[in-house]
Amino acid sequence: MLETIHFYHTNDIHSHFEYWLRSQYFIRNERLSFAKKGEPSFLFDLGDHLDRSNIYTEATLGLGNVRLLNEAGYDVVTIGNNEGITLAFEELFHLYDEANFEVVVANLKAESGENPKWLKPYTILRTKHGTKIGVIGATAFYELFYKELHWDITEPRKEILSLAKKLRKEVDILLCLSHLGITEDELLAQECPELDVIFGAHTHHFLEEGKMVNGVLLTGCGKFGAYTGHLKIQFDHKNREIVCKEEFVIDNALLPEIEGEVEFLEQLSKTGKELMGETLFQTTKSYNKEWFHHSQISRLFAKAILEHTGADCAMFNAGIFLDGLKKGNITRYDIHRILPHPINLCVVELTGRQLKEVYLQAKNEEWSQLELKGLGFRGLIFGKILTYDFSVNKNRELVVRGEVCDLNKTYQLVTLDLFTFGYFFPNFKYAKKKYYLPYFLRDVFIEYCKRHF
């Protein structure tokens, strides 16, 4: 007997719900059609379903996303870094308490005490014909971030390999929900031929028909809910083996529009605004923003982050401010609109010599026009890199807080975590760093303004 099994999968939606209703309507109808033919189907999400730059997600701290997943009938999900490291410990601990689906993450556990009741390394699904399907999940290895948030995270490929060898003897089909990225997926496929399919996410890669590596099928459906994956597997019960595995990608923009899509998005936004409508503080004047020079709001923000961390000097890009700060009552929604990014502060320890090099690198005019996508940045234009409390004088000496610095002395620079990921400032990669989690830029800014206004 040949059994056909269908797997629909989504990844890296990042709270982009423009196509949510039509894609889920399509999937639901497809699954009902398959059920009538006796063909089982399952629905997976591979993480980064939530993104706190979205008003609804921010207002509900991701619980609204879980409600959407419940309503859509998901069977199994794993978490991405947006679930894992943009929520405080307690918020993630209880995120999936009301989930009607299973959550599999093999490489995460609480630093101390009990794990959340929803957290498991794998699950085993069964079809009505008795086919056993093992599903392992794992998320990206952001060790320093998870440690600051009181989670223990382990190297994902190692955990998957160990589980795959164990489960291969127990199941007919073995799948991995991977929020590791395409490079890690390819390495995993080479190391772990026990897996039949690796459903891929994190790096937003797009594999229209999948990619076969060492006999393992890899998938990838881009980002922001633009595509949905459909994997079809045929299992031969007589010989107990897979005889066919095919991946198709559905372009959600081409699906028929569903009545009420606009109203659905408006309602999510309205709910978010209402939940974040409380007044936090009052200002007696407005603070302008500029993307290519210093501004009133950038100066205020610099004071906030220097006070919060006690660092010697500060550096950030002007494009983080999507709007200025108005005069009058300021709500949580107002601040989120100005600073929507899931970005944290980081204090980097540098010698005076290294700090001077950073200052000179920051003067790269090309960066100001950069249209950055990712790294937590949710703005439009990267903007000029602004420096506070350090500069180079006319004698080309580095001055920190009004004094010529000692090139061999160590200084503390507070900056954005996105600058520490290696793309902009190589010196940061191996420097001693402290990340300030779970506070986002907006949280630090709010607390400063509440104290000083």
CSV table of C-alpha atoms in Angstrom, one decimal:
chain,number,residue,atom,x,y,z
A,1,MET,CA,0.0,0.0,0.0
A,2,LEU,CA,1.2,3.5,-0.9
A,3,GLU,CA,0.2,6.2,1.6
A,4,THR,CA,0.3,9.9,0.6
A,5,ILE,CA,0.9,12.3,3.4
A,6,HIS,CA,0.9,16.1,3.1
A,7,PHE,CA,2.8,18.7,5.1
A,8,TYR,CA,2.1,22.4,4.9
A,9,HIS,CA,4.7,24.7,6.4
A,10,THR,CA,5.3,28.4,7.2
A,11,ASN,CA,8.3,30.2,8.4
A,12,ASP,CA,9.6,33.7,9.4
A,13,ILE,CA,6.2,35.4,9.1
A,14,HIS,CA,7.4,38.1,11.5
A,15,SER,CA,3.9,39.2,12.3
A,16,HIS,CA,3.2,40.1,8.6
A,17,PHE,CA,-0.4,39.1,8.3
A,18,GLU,CA,-1.3,40.6,4.9
A,19,TYR,CA,-1.8,37.2,3.4
A,20,TRP,CA,-2.7,35.3,6.6
A,21,LEU,CA,-6.4,34.9,6.0
A,22,ARG,CA,-6.1,33.8,2.4
A,23,SER,CA,-3.2,31.4,3.0
A,24,GLN,CA,-4.9,29.7,6.0
A,25,TYR,CA,-8.2,29.5,4.1
A,26,PHE,CA,-6.4,27.8,1.2
A,27,ILE,CA,-4.6,25.4,3.5
A,28,ARG,CA,-7.8,24.5,5.4
A,29,ASN,CA,-9.7,23.7,2.2
A,30,GLU,CA,-6.7,21.7,0.8
A,31,ARG,CA,-6.5,19.7,4.0
A,32,LEU,CA,-10.3,19.0,4.0
A,33,SER,CA,-10.0,17.8,0.4
A,34,PHE,CA,-7.2,15.5,1.2
A,35,ALA,CA,-9.0,14.1,4.2
A,36,LYS,CA,-12.0,13.2,2.0
A,37,LYS,CA,-9.5,11.2,-0.1
A,38,GLY,CA,-8.1,9.5,3.0
A,39,GLU,CA,-4.8,11.3,2.7
A,40,PRO,CA,-3.5,12.7,6.1
A,41,SER,CA,-2.1,16.2,6.4
A,42,PHE,CA,-0.2,18.3,9.0
A,43,LEU,CA,0.6,22.0,9.4
A,44,PHE,CA,3.9,23.2,10.8
A,45,ASP,CA,5.5,26.6,11.6
A,46,LEU,CA,9.3,27.0,11.8
A,47,GLY,CA,9.6,30.0,14.1
A,48,ASP,CA,9.8,33.8,14.0
A,49,HIS,CA,6.0,33.8,13.6
A,50,LEU,CA,6.0,36.8,16.0
A,51,ASP,CA,7.8,40.1,15.7
A,52,ARG,CA,7.5,42.7,18.3
A,53,SER,CA,7.8,45.5,15.7
A,54,ASN,CA,4.1,44.7,15.0
A,55,ILE,CA,1.6,46.6,17.2
A,56,TYR,CA,-0.7,43.6,17.8
A,57,THR,CA,2.2,41.3,18.7
A,58,GLU,CA,3.8,43.9,21.0
A,59,ALA,CA,0.5,44.7,22.8
A,60,THR,CA,-0.2,41.0,23.5
A,61,LEU,CA,3.5,40.0,23.9
A,62,GLY,CA,3.0,37.2,21.3
A,63,LEU,CA,-0.1,35.7,22.9
A,64,GLY,CA,-2.1,37.0,20.0
A,65,ASN,CA,0.2,35.1,17.6
A,66,VAL,CA,-0.5,31.9,19.5
A,67,ARG,CA,-4.2,32.5,19.2
A,68,LEU,CA,-3.9,32.9,15.4
A,69,LEU,CA,-1.9,29.6,15.3
A,70,ASN,CA,-4.6,27.9,17.3
A,71,GLU,CA,-7.3,29.2,15.1
A,72,ALA,CA,-5.5,28.0,12.0
A,73,GLY,CA,-5.1,24.5,13.3
A,74,TYR,CA,-1.3,24.1,13.4
A,75,ASP,CA,0.0,20.8,14.6
A,76,VAL,CA,3.6,21.4,15.5
A,77,VAL,CA,5.8,24.5,15.7
A,78,THR,CA,9.3,25.4,16.8
A,79,ILE,CA,10.6,28.7,18.0
A,80,GLY,CA,12.8,31.3,16.3
A,81,ASN,CA,15.0,33.9,17.8
A,82,ASN,CA,12.1,36.4,17.8
A,83,GLU,CA,10.2,34.1,20.2
A,84,GLY,CA,13.3,33.1,22.0
A,85,ILE,CA,15.3,36.2,22.7
A,86,THR,CA,12.9,39.1,22.4
A,87,LEU,CA,10.7,38.1,25.3
A,88,ALA,CA,11.6,38.2,29.0
A,89,PHE,CA,12.0,34.8,30.7
A,90,GLU,CA,8.5,34.7,32.2
A,91,GLU,CA,6.9,35.9,29.0
A,92,LEU,CA,8.5,33.0,26.9
A,93,PHE,CA,7.9,30.5,29.8
A,94,HIS,CA,4.2,31.1,29.5
A,95,LEU,CA,3.9,32.0,25.8
A,96,TYR,CA,2.5,28.6,24.7
A,97,ASP,CA,0.5,27.8,27.9
A,98,GLU,CA,-2.8,27.9,25.9
A,99,ALA,CA,-1.4,26.4,22.6
A,100,ASN,CA,-3.5,23.7,21.0
A,101,PHE,CA,-0.4,22.5,19.1
A,102,GLU,CA,2.9,21.0,20.1
A,103,VAL,CA,6.1,23.0,20.5
A,104,VAL,CA,9.4,21.2,19.8
A,105,VAL,CA,12.8,22.7,20.7
A,106,ALA,CA,15.6,20.1,21.3
A,107,ASN,CA,18.3,22.6,22.3
A,108,LEU,CA,16.6,24.8,24.9
A,109,LYS,CA,15.8,24.4,28.6
A,110,ALA,CA,15.4,26.7,31.6
A,111,GLU,CA,18.6,27.7,33.3
A,112,SER,CA,17.2,26.5,36.7
A,113,GLY,CA,14.0,24.9,37.9
A,114,GLU,CA,11.4,23.3,35.8
A,115,ASN,CA,11.0,23.8,32.1
A,116,PRO,CA,7.7,25.2,30.6
A,117,LYS,CA,5.0,22.5,30.3
A,118,TRP,CA,4.9,23.0,26.5
A,119,LEU,CA,8.6,22.5,25.9
A,120,LYS,CA,9.7,19.1,24.4
A,121,PRO,CA,12.6,18.1,22.1
A,122,TYR,CA,10.4,16.1,19.7
A,123,THR,CA,7.1,14.6,19.1
A,124,ILE,CA,5.7,11.6,17.2
A,125,LEU,CA,2.7,12.0,14.9
A,126,ARG,CA,0.7,9.1,13.6
A,127,THR,CA,-1.6,8.6,10.6
A,128,LYS,CA,-4.7,6.5,10.6
A,129,HIS,CA,-2.8,3.8,8.8
A,130,GLY,CA,-0.2,3.7,11.6
A,131,THR,CA,2.6,5.5,10.0
A,132,LYS,CA,4.8,7.0,12.7
A,133,ILE,CA,6.3,10.5,11.9
A,134,GLY,CA,9.1,11.8,14.2
A,135,VAL,CA,9.4,15.6,14.4
A,136,ILE,CA,12.4,17.2,16.0
A,137,GLY,CA,12.8,21.0,16.4
A,138,ALA,CA,15.7,23.2,17.1
A,139,THR,CA,16.5,27.0,17.1
A,140,ALA,CA,19.4,29.2,16.4
A,141,PHE,CA,22.3,29.2,18.8
A,142,TYR,CA,22.3,32.7,20.3
A,143,GLU,CA,24.2,31.7,23.4
A,144,LEU,CA,25.0,35.0,25.0
A,145,PHE,CA,21.4,36.3,24.6
A,146,TYR,CA,19.8,33.2,26.0
A,147,LYS,CA,22.2,33.2,28.9
A,148,GLU,CA,21.3,36.8,29.8
A,149,LEU,CA,17.6,35.7,29.7
A,150,HIS,CA,18.2,32.7,32.0
A,151,TRP,CA,17.8,30.0,29.4
A,152,ASP,CA,20.4,27.3,28.6
A,153,ILE,CA,20.8,26.7,24.9
A,154,THR,CA,23.0,24.0,23.4
A,155,GLU,CA,24.5,23.5,19.9
A,156,PRO,CA,21.5,22.5,17.8
A,157,ARG,CA,23.1,20.1,15.3
A,158,LYS,CA,24.6,18.0,18.1
A,159,GLU,CA,21.2,17.7,19.8
A,160,ILE,CA,19.4,16.8,16.5
A,161,LEU,CA,22.0,14.2,15.6
A,162,SER,CA,21.6,12.5,18.9
A,163,LEU,CA,17.8,12.4,18.7
A,164,ALA,CA,17.8,11.4,15.0
A,165,LYS,CA,19.9,8.3,15.7
A,166,LYS,CA,17.6,7.3,18.5
A,167,LEU,CA,14.3,8.1,16.7
A,168,ARG,CA,15.3,6.5,13.4
A,169,LYS,CA,14.6,3.1,14.8
A,170,GLU,CA,11.2,4.1,16.2
A,171,VAL,CA,9.6,6.0,13.3
A,172,ASP,CA,8.9,5.5,9.7
A,173,ILE,CA,9.5,9.2,8.6
A,174,LEU,CA,11.8,11.5,10.4
A,175,LEU,CA,11.5,15.3,10.0
A,176,CYS,CA,13.3,18.3,11.5
A,177,LEU,CA,11.8,21.8,12.1
A,178,SER,CA,14.9,23.9,11.8
A,179,HIS,CA,15.3,27.6,12.7
A,180,LEU,CA,19.0,27.4,12.0
A,181,GLY,CA,19.5,28.8,8.6
A,182,ILE,CA,20.4,27.3,5.2
A,183,THR,CA,24.1,26.8,5.9
A,184,GLU,CA,23.4,24.9,9.1
A,185,ASP,CA,20.7,22.9,7.4
A,186,GLU,CA,23.2,21.9,4.6
A,187,LEU,CA,25.8,20.8,7.2
A,188,LEU,CA,23.1,18.9,9.2
A,189,ALA,CA,22.0,17.1,6.1
A,190,GLN,CA,25.6,16.0,5.4
A,191,GLU,CA,26.0,14.8,9.0
A,192,CYS,CA,22.6,13.3,9.6
A,193,PRO,CA,21.3,11.2,6.7
A,194,GLU,CA,18.8,9.7,9.2
A,195,LEU,CA,16.6,12.7,8.5
A,196,ASP,CA,14.2,12.5,5.6
A,197,VAL,CA,13.4,16.3,5.4
A,198,ILE,CA,14.7,19.4,7.0
A,199,PHE,CA,12.1,22.2,7.0
A,200,GLY,CA,14.2,25.4,6.9
A,201,ALA,CA,13.9,28.9,8.3
A,202,HIS,CA,15.9,31.8,9.9
A,203,THR,CA,17.9,33.0,6.8
A,204,HIS,CA,14.7,33.6,4.8
A,205,HIS,CA,16.0,31.4,1.9
A,206,PHE,CA,13.7,30.4,-0.9
A,207,LEU,CA,13.9,26.9,-2.4
A,208,GLU,CA,11.0,26.6,-4.9
A,209,GLU,CA,11.2,22.8,-5.3
A,210,GLY,CA,13.4,22.1,-2.2
A,211,LYS,CA,17.0,21.1,-2.4
A,212,MET,CA,18.4,17.6,-2.0
A,213,VAL,CA,21.6,17.2,0.1
A,214,ASN,CA,22.9,13.8,0.9
A,215,GLY,CA,19.5,12.3,0.4
A,216,VAL,CA,17.8,14.8,2.7
A,217,LEU,CA,15.3,17.2,1.3
A,218,LEU,CA,15.7,20.8,2.4
A,219,THR,CA,12.9,23.4,2.2
A,220,GLY,CA,12.8,27.2,2.5
A,221,CYS,CA,9.9,29.6,1.9
A,222,GLY,CA,11.3,33.1,2.2
A,223,LYS,CA,9.8,35.5,4.7
A,224,PHE,CA,6.9,37.6,5.8
A,225,GLY,CA,4.2,35.1,4.9
A,226,ALA,CA,4.8,35.6,1.1
A,227,TYR,CA,4.9,31.8,0.5
A,228,THR,CA,3.6,28.6,2.0
A,229,GLY,CA,5.4,25.3,1.5
A,230,HIS,CA,3.6,22.0,0.6
A,231,LEU,CA,5.6,18.8,1.0
A,232,LYS,CA,4.1,15.6,-0.3
A,233,ILE,CA,5.5,12.2,0.9
A,234,GLN,CA,4.5,8.8,-0.4
A,235,PHE,CA,5.2,6.0,2.0
A,236,ASP,CA,5.3,2.3,0.9
A,237,HIS,CA,3.9,0.3,3.8
A,238,LYS,CA,4.9,-3.0,2.3
A,239,ASN,CA,8.6,-2.2,2.2
A,240,ARG,CA,8.4,0.4,5.0
A,241,GLU,CA,10.2,3.1,3.0
A,242,ILE,CA,9.6,6.5,1.5
A,243,VAL,CA,9.3,6.2,-2.3
A,244,CYS,CA,8.7,9.9,-3.1
A,245,LYS,CA,9.1,13.3,-1.5
A,246,GLU,CA,8.2,16.4,-3.4
A,247,GLU,CA,8.2,20.1,-2.3
A,248,PHE,CA,6.0,22.8,-3.9
A,249,VAL,CA,5.9,26.5,-2.9
A,250,ILE,CA,2.6,28.4,-3.0
A,251,ASP,CA,2.8,32.1,-3.8
A,252,ASN,CA,0.2,33.5,-1.4
A,253,ALA,CA,-0.1,36.8,-3.4
A,254,LEU,CA,-1.7,34.7,-6.2
A,255,LEU,CA,-4.3,33.1,-4.0
A,256,PRO,CA,-7.8,34.4,-4.2
A,257,GLU,CA,-8.4,37.4,-2.0
A,258,ILE,CA,-10.6,36.6,1.0
A,259,GLU,CA,-13.5,38.9,2.1
A,260,GLY,CA,-12.6,40.8,5.3
A,261,GLU,CA,-8.8,40.8,4.8
A,262,VAL,CA,-8.6,44.6,5.2
A,263,GLU,CA,-10.9,44.6,8.2
A,264,PHE,CA,-8.9,41.8,9.8
A,265,LEU,CA,-5.6,43.8,9.6
A,266,GLU,CA,-7.4,47.0,10.8
A,267,GLN,CA,-8.8,45.1,13.8
A,268,LEU,CA,-5.4,43.7,14.8
A,269,SER,CA,-3.9,47.3,14.6
A,270,LYS,CA,-6.9,48.7,16.5
A,271,THR,CA,-6.5,46.1,19.3
A,272,GLY,CA,-2.8,46.8,19.6
A,273,LYS,CA,-3.3,50.6,19.8
A,274,GLU,CA,-6.0,50.2,22.4
A,275,LEU,CA,-3.9,48.0,24.6
A,276,MET,CA,-1.0,50.4,24.4
A,277,GLY,CA,-3.0,53.6,24.8
A,278,GLU,CA,-2.1,54.4,28.4
A,279,THR,CA,-0.2,57.7,29.0
A,280,LEU,CA,3.4,57.0,30.2
A,281,PHE,CA,4.7,60.6,30.6
A,282,GLN,CA,4.2,64.2,29.4
A,283,THR,CA,6.5,66.4,27.5
A,284,THR,CA,6.6,70.2,27.5
A,285,LYS,CA,8.0,70.5,23.9
A,286,SER,CA,8.5,68.4,20.8
A,287,TYR,CA,11.8,66.6,19.9
A,288,ASN,CA,12.6,66.4,16.2
A,289,LYS,CA,14.2,63.5,14.5
A,290,GLU,CA,16.8,63.6,11.7
A,291,TRP,CA,18.2,60.7,9.7
A,292,PHE,CA,21.4,62.3,8.5
A,293,HIS,CA,22.5,64.4,11.5
A,294,HIS,CA,22.1,64.8,15.2
A,295,SER,CA,18.6,65.8,16.5
A,296,GLN,CA,16.8,66.6,19.6
A,297,ILE,CA,15.5,63.1,20.0
A,298,SER,CA,18.9,61.5,19.3
A,299,ARG,CA,20.5,63.7,22.1
A,300,LEU,CA,17.8,62.7,24.5
A,301,PHE,CA,18.2,59.0,23.6
A,302,ALA,CA,22.0,59.3,24.1
A,303,LYS,CA,21.4,60.6,27.6
A,304,ALA,CA,19.0,57.7,28.3
A,305,ILE,CA,21.4,54.9,27.2
A,306,LEU,CA,24.4,56.4,28.9
A,307,GLU,CA,22.5,56.7,32.2
A,308,HIS,CA,21.1,53.2,31.9
A,309,THR,CA,24.4,51.5,31.3
A,310,GLY,CA,27.0,53.9,32.9
A,311,ALA,CA,29.1,53.6,29.8
A,312,ASP,CA,31.8,56.2,28.9
A,313,CYS,CA,30.4,57.0,25.4
A,314,ALA,CA,27.6,56.0,23.0
A,315,MET,CA,27.1,55.3,19.3
A,316,PHE,CA,24.0,54.5,17.3
A,317,ASN,CA,22.5,55.2,13.8
A,318,ALA,CA,20.1,58.1,13.3
A,319,GLY,CA,17.7,55.9,11.3
A,320,ILE,CA,16.5,54.1,14.4
A,321,PHE,CA,14.0,57.0,15.0
A,322,LEU,CA,11.0,56.6,12.7
A,323,ASP,CA,9.4,59.7,14.1
A,324,GLY,CA,10.0,62.6,16.5
A,325,LEU,CA,8.6,62.9,20.0
A,326,LYS,CA,5.5,65.1,20.1
A,327,LYS,CA,4.6,67.6,22.8
A,328,GLY,CA,2.0,66.5,25.4
A,329,ASN,CA,0.8,63.1,26.5
A,330,ILE,CA,3.0,60.2,25.3
A,331,THR,CA,1.6,56.7,25.2
A,332,ARG,CA,3.3,53.3,24.8
A,333,TYR,CA,2.0,53.3,21.3
A,334,ASP,CA,3.7,56.6,20.5
A,335,ILE,CA,7.1,55.2,21.7
A,336,HIS,CA,6.6,51.9,19.8
A,337,ARG,CA,5.9,53.9,16.6
A,338,ILE,CA,9.2,55.8,17.1
A,339,LEU,CA,11.3,52.8,18.1
A,340,PRO,CA,9.7,49.6,16.8
A,341,HIS,CA,12.9,47.6,16.6
A,342,PRO,CA,13.5,44.4,18.6
A,343,ILE,CA,17.0,45.7,19.4
A,344,ASN,CA,18.9,45.6,22.7
A,345,LEU,CA,21.8,47.7,24.0
A,346,CYS,CA,25.2,46.3,24.3
A,347,VAL,CA,28.3,47.7,26.1
A,348,VAL,CA,31.5,46.9,24.4
A,349,GLU,CA,34.9,47.2,26.1
A,350,LEU,CA,37.6,48.7,23.8
A,351,THR,CA,41.0,50.2,24.2
A,352,GLY,CA,41.4,53.8,23.3
A,353,ARG,CA,43.2,52.7,20.1
A,354,GLN,CA,40.3,50.5,19.2
A,355,LEU,CA,37.7,53.1,20.0
A,356,LYS,CA,39.5,55.6,17.8
A,357,GLU,CA,39.4,53.1,14.9
A,358,VAL,CA,35.6,52.6,15.5
A,359,TYR,CA,35.1,56.4,15.5
A,360,LEU,CA,36.8,56.7,12.1
A,361,GLN,CA,35.0,53.7,10.7
A,362,ALA,CA,31.7,55.3,11.8
A,363,LYS,CA,32.3,58.2,9.4
A,364,ASN,CA,31.7,56.0,6.4
A,365,GLU,CA,29.2,58.1,4.5
A,366,GLU,CA,27.9,55.1,2.4
A,367,TRP,CA,26.3,53.6,5.5
A,368,SER,CA,24.0,56.5,6.0
A,369,GLN,CA,22.1,55.6,2.8
A,370,LEU,CA,22.0,51.9,3.5
A,371,GLU,CA,18.6,50.3,3.3
A,372,LEU,CA,19.3,47.7,6.0
A,373,LYS,CA,17.0,44.7,6.2
A,374,GLY,CA,17.3,42.5,9.3
A,375,LEU,CA,19.6,42.4,12.3
A,376,GLY,CA,16.6,43.7,14.3
A,377,PHE,CA,16.4,47.0,12.4
A,378,ARG,CA,12.9,47.8,11.3
A,379,GLY,CA,13.5,51.2,9.9
A,380,LEU,CA,13.6,52.6,6.4
A,381,ILE,CA,17.0,54.2,6.1
A,382,PHE,CA,20.0,53.3,8.2
A,383,GLY,CA,21.0,57.0,8.6
A,384,LYS,CA,24.2,58.6,9.9
A,385,ILE,CA,26.1,56.9,12.7
A,386,LEU,CA,26.0,59.3,15.6
A,387,THR,CA,28.6,59.4,18.4
A,388,TYR,CA,28.2,60.9,21.8
A,389,ASP,CA,30.9,61.7,24.4
A,390,PHE,CA,33.8,60.7,22.1
A,391,SER,CA,35.3,62.4,19.0
A,392,VAL,CA,38.6,63.2,17.3
A,393,ASN,CA,40.0,66.7,17.8
A,394,LYS,CA,41.9,68.9,15.3
A,395,ASN,CA,45.2,67.2,16.5
A,396,ARG,CA,43.6,63.8,15.5
A,397,GLU,CA,43.5,62.8,19.1
A,398,LEU,CA,40.6,60.8,20.5
A,399,VAL,CA,38.7,62.8,23.1
A,400,VAL,CA,36.4,60.9,25.6
A,401,ARG,CA,34.2,63.0,27.8
A,402,GLY,CA,36.2,66.0,27.2
A,403,GLU,CA,39.6,64.4,27.9
A,404,VAL,CA,42.3,63.1,25.5
A,405,CYS,CA,42.1,59.4,25.9
A,406,ASP,CA,44.9,57.0,26.8
A,407,LEU,CA,45.1,54.7,23.8
A,408,ASN,CA,46.0,51.8,26.0
A,409,LYS,CA,43.2,52.3,28.5
A,410,THR,CA,40.0,50.4,28.3
A,411,TYR,CA,36.7,52.3,27.7
A,412,GLN,CA,33.1,51.3,27.6
A,413,LEU,CA,31.0,52.1,24.5
A,414,VAL,CA,27.3,51.6,24.6
A,415,THR,CA,25.8,50.8,21.2
A,416,LEU,CA,23.2,48.7,19.5
A,417,ASP,CA,23.4,44.9,19.5
A,418,LEU,CA,23.2,44.9,15.6
A,419,PHE,CA,26.6,46.5,15.5
A,420,THR,CA,28.1,43.5,17.3
A,421,PHE,CA,27.2,40.9,14.8
A,422,GLY,CA,30.3,41.5,12.7
A,423,TYR,CA,29.0,43.3,9.6
A,424,PHE,CA,30.0,46.8,10.6
A,425,PHE,CA,32.8,46.8,13.2
A,426,PRO,CA,35.1,43.8,13.2
A,427,ASN,CA,36.7,44.9,16.5
A,428,PHE,CA,33.4,44.2,18.3
A,429,LYS,CA,33.4,40.5,17.4
A,430,TYR,CA,36.1,39.5,19.9
A,431,ALA,CA,35.7,42.3,22.4
A,432,LYS,CA,34.2,41.8,25.9
A,433,LYS,CA,30.5,42.6,25.7
A,434,LYS,CA,27.5,42.8,27.9
A,435,TYR,CA,24.0,42.7,26.4
A,436,TYR,CA,21.2,44.4,28.3
A,437,LEU,CA,18.2,42.1,28.0
A,438,PRO,CA,15.3,41.8,27.9
A,439,TYR,CA,15.1,45.6,27.6
A,440,PHE,CA,14.6,47.0,24.1
A,441,LEU,CA,15.7,50.5,23.1
A,442,ARG,CA,12.1,51.8,23.7
A,443,ASP,CA,12.0,50.3,27.2
A,444,VAL,CA,15.2,52.2,28.2
A,445,PHE,CA,13.9,55.4,26.6
A,446,ILE,CA,10.6,55.1,28.3
A,447,GLU,CA,12.1,54.6,31.8
A,448,TYR,CA,14.5,57.6,31.3
A,449,CYS,CA,11.7,59.9,30.2
A,450,LYS,CA,9.4,58.8,33.0
A,451,ARG,CA,12.2,59.7,35.5
A,452,HIS,CA,13.1,63.0,33.9
A,453,PHE,CA,9.8,64.4,32.6
